[in-house]
GROMACS .gro file of C-alpha atoms in nm:
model
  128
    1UNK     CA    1   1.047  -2.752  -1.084
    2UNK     CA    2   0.977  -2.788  -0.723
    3UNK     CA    3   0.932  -3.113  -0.561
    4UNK     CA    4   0.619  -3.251  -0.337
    5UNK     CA    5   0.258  -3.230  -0.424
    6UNK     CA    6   0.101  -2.949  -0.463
    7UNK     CA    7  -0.054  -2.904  -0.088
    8UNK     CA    8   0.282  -3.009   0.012
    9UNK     CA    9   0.446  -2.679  -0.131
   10UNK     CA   10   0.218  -2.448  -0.039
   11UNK     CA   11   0.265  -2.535   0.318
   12UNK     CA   12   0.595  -2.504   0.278
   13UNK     CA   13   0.553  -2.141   0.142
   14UNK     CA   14   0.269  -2.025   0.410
   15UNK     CA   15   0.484  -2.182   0.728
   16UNK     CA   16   0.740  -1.887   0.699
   17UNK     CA   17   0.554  -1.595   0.889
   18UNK     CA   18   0.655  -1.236   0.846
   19UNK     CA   19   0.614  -1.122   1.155
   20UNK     CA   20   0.701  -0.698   1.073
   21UNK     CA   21   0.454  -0.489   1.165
   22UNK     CA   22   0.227  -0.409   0.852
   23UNK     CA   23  -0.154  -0.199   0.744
   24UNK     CA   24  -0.290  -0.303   0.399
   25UNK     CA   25  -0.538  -0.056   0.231
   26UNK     CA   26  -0.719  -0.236  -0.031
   27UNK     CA   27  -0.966  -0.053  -0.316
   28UNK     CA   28  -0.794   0.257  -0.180
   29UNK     CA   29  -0.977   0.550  -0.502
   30UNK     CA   30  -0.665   0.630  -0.609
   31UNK     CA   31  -0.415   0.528  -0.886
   32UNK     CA   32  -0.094   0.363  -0.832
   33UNK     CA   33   0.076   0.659  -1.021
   34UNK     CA   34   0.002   0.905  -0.775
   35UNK     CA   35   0.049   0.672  -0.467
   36UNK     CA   36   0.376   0.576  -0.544
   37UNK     CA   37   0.493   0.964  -0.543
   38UNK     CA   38   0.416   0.979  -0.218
   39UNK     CA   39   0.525   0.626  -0.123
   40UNK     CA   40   0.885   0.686  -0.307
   41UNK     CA   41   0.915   1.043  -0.040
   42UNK     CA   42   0.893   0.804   0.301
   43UNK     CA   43   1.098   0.491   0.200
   44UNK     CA   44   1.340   0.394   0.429
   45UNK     CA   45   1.243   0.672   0.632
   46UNK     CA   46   1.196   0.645   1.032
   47UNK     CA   47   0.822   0.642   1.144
   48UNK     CA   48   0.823   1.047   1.265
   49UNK     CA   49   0.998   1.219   0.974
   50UNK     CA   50   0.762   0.991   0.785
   51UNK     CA   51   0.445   1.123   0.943
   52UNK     CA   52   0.590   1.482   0.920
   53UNK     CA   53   0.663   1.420   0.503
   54UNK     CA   54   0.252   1.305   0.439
   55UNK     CA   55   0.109   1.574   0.679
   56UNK     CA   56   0.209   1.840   0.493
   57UNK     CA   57   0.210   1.673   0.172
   58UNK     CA   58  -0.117   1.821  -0.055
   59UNK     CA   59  -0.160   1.499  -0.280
   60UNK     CA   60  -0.456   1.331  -0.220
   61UNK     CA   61  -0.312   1.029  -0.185
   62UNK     CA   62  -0.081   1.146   0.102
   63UNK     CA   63  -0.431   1.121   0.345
   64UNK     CA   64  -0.467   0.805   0.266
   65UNK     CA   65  -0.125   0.731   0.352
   66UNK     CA   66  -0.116   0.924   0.681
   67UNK     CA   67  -0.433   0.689   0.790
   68UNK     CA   68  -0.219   0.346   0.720
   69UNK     CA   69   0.116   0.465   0.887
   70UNK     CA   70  -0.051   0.550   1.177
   71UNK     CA   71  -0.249   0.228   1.191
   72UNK     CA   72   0.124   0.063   1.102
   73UNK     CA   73   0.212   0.241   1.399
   74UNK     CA   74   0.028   0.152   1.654
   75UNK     CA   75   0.014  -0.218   1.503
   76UNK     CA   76   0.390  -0.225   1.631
   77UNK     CA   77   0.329  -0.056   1.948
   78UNK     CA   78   0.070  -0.315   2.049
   79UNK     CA   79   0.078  -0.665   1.868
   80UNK     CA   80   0.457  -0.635   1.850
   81UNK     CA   81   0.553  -0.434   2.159
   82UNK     CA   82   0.816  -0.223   1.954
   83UNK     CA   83   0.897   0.140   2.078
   84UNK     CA   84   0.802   0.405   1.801
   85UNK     CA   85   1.126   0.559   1.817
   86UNK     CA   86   1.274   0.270   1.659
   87UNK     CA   87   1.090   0.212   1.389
   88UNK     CA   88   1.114   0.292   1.034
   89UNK     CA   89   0.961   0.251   0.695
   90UNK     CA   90   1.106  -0.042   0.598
   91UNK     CA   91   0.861  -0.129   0.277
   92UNK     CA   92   0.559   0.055   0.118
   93UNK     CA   93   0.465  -0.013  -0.212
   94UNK     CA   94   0.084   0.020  -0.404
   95UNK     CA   95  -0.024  -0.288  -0.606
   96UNK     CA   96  -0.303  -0.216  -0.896
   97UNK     CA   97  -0.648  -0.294  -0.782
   98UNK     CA   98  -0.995  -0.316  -0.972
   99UNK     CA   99  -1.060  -0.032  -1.231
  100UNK     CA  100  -1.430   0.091  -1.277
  101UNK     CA  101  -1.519   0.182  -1.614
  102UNK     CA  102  -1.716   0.446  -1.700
  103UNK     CA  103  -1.880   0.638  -1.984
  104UNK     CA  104  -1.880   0.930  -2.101
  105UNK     CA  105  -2.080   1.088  -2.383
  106UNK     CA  106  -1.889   1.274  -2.678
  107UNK     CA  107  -2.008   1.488  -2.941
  108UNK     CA  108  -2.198   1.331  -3.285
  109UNK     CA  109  -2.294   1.040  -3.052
  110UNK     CA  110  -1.981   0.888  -2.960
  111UNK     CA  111  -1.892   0.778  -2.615
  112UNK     CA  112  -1.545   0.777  -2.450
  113UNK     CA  113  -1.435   0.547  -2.144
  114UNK     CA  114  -1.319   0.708  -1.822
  115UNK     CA  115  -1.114   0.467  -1.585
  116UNK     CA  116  -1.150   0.541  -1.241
  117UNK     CA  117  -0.869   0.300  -1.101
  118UNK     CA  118  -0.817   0.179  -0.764
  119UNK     CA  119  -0.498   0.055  -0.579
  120UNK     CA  120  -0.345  -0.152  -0.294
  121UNK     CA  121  -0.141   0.034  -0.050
  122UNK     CA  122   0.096  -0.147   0.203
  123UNK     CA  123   0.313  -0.018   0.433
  124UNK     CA  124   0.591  -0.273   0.600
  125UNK     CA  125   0.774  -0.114   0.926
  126UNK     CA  126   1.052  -0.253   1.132
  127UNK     CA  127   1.310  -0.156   1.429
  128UNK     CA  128   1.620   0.007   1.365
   0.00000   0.00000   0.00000
């Protein structure tokens, strides 16, 4: 059990900063099943055989994932002033987001649910 008030701790948690270079996607239309095969291909990965794996990757999901690395990218090169040859996937990992539920209509008047779910994509860089 940890010590302090409650306000107390939690400013003990939020005064460590991680400074990597990150890009969240959040309510990103796709599941976290089909991001993570794509995620699990450029793990540990340096930033341009990264970019080379989700270009020509045809999962949906691999779009998605070209958008954030890039943004990840360029996050580095200018709030962190790291060189892009450096870099390298360091995390990336989805989280499960909001699922919309839908119907759909079935014979003799029955109705099935269709779950269109939705994920959180990060990606986490840093310098070799």
């Amino acid at each position: 059990m940890a010590k302090g008030h409650r306000s107390q701790i939690k400013r003990e948690r939020n005064a460590v900063k991680d400074t990597r270079p990150s890009a969240k996607l959040s309510y990103a239309r796709v599941s976290v099943q089909k991001a993570c095969f794509v995620l699990d291909a450029i793990r540990g990965k340096d930033v341009q055989t990264a970019l080379g794996i989700v270009t020509y990757n045809p999962r949906y999901a691999s779009t998605l994932i070209e958008k954030l690395l890039k943004s990840a990218i360029a996050n580095a090169e200018n709030n962190n002033n790291m060189s892009v040859e450096n870099l390298y996937v360091e995390e990336c990992y989805a989280n499960k987001g909001p699922t919309m539920k839908r119907v759909k209509p079935r014979a003799q008047g029955r109705a099935y649910r269709i779950e269109k779910r939705m994920s959180h994509i990060t990606i986490v860089l840093n310098e070799r």
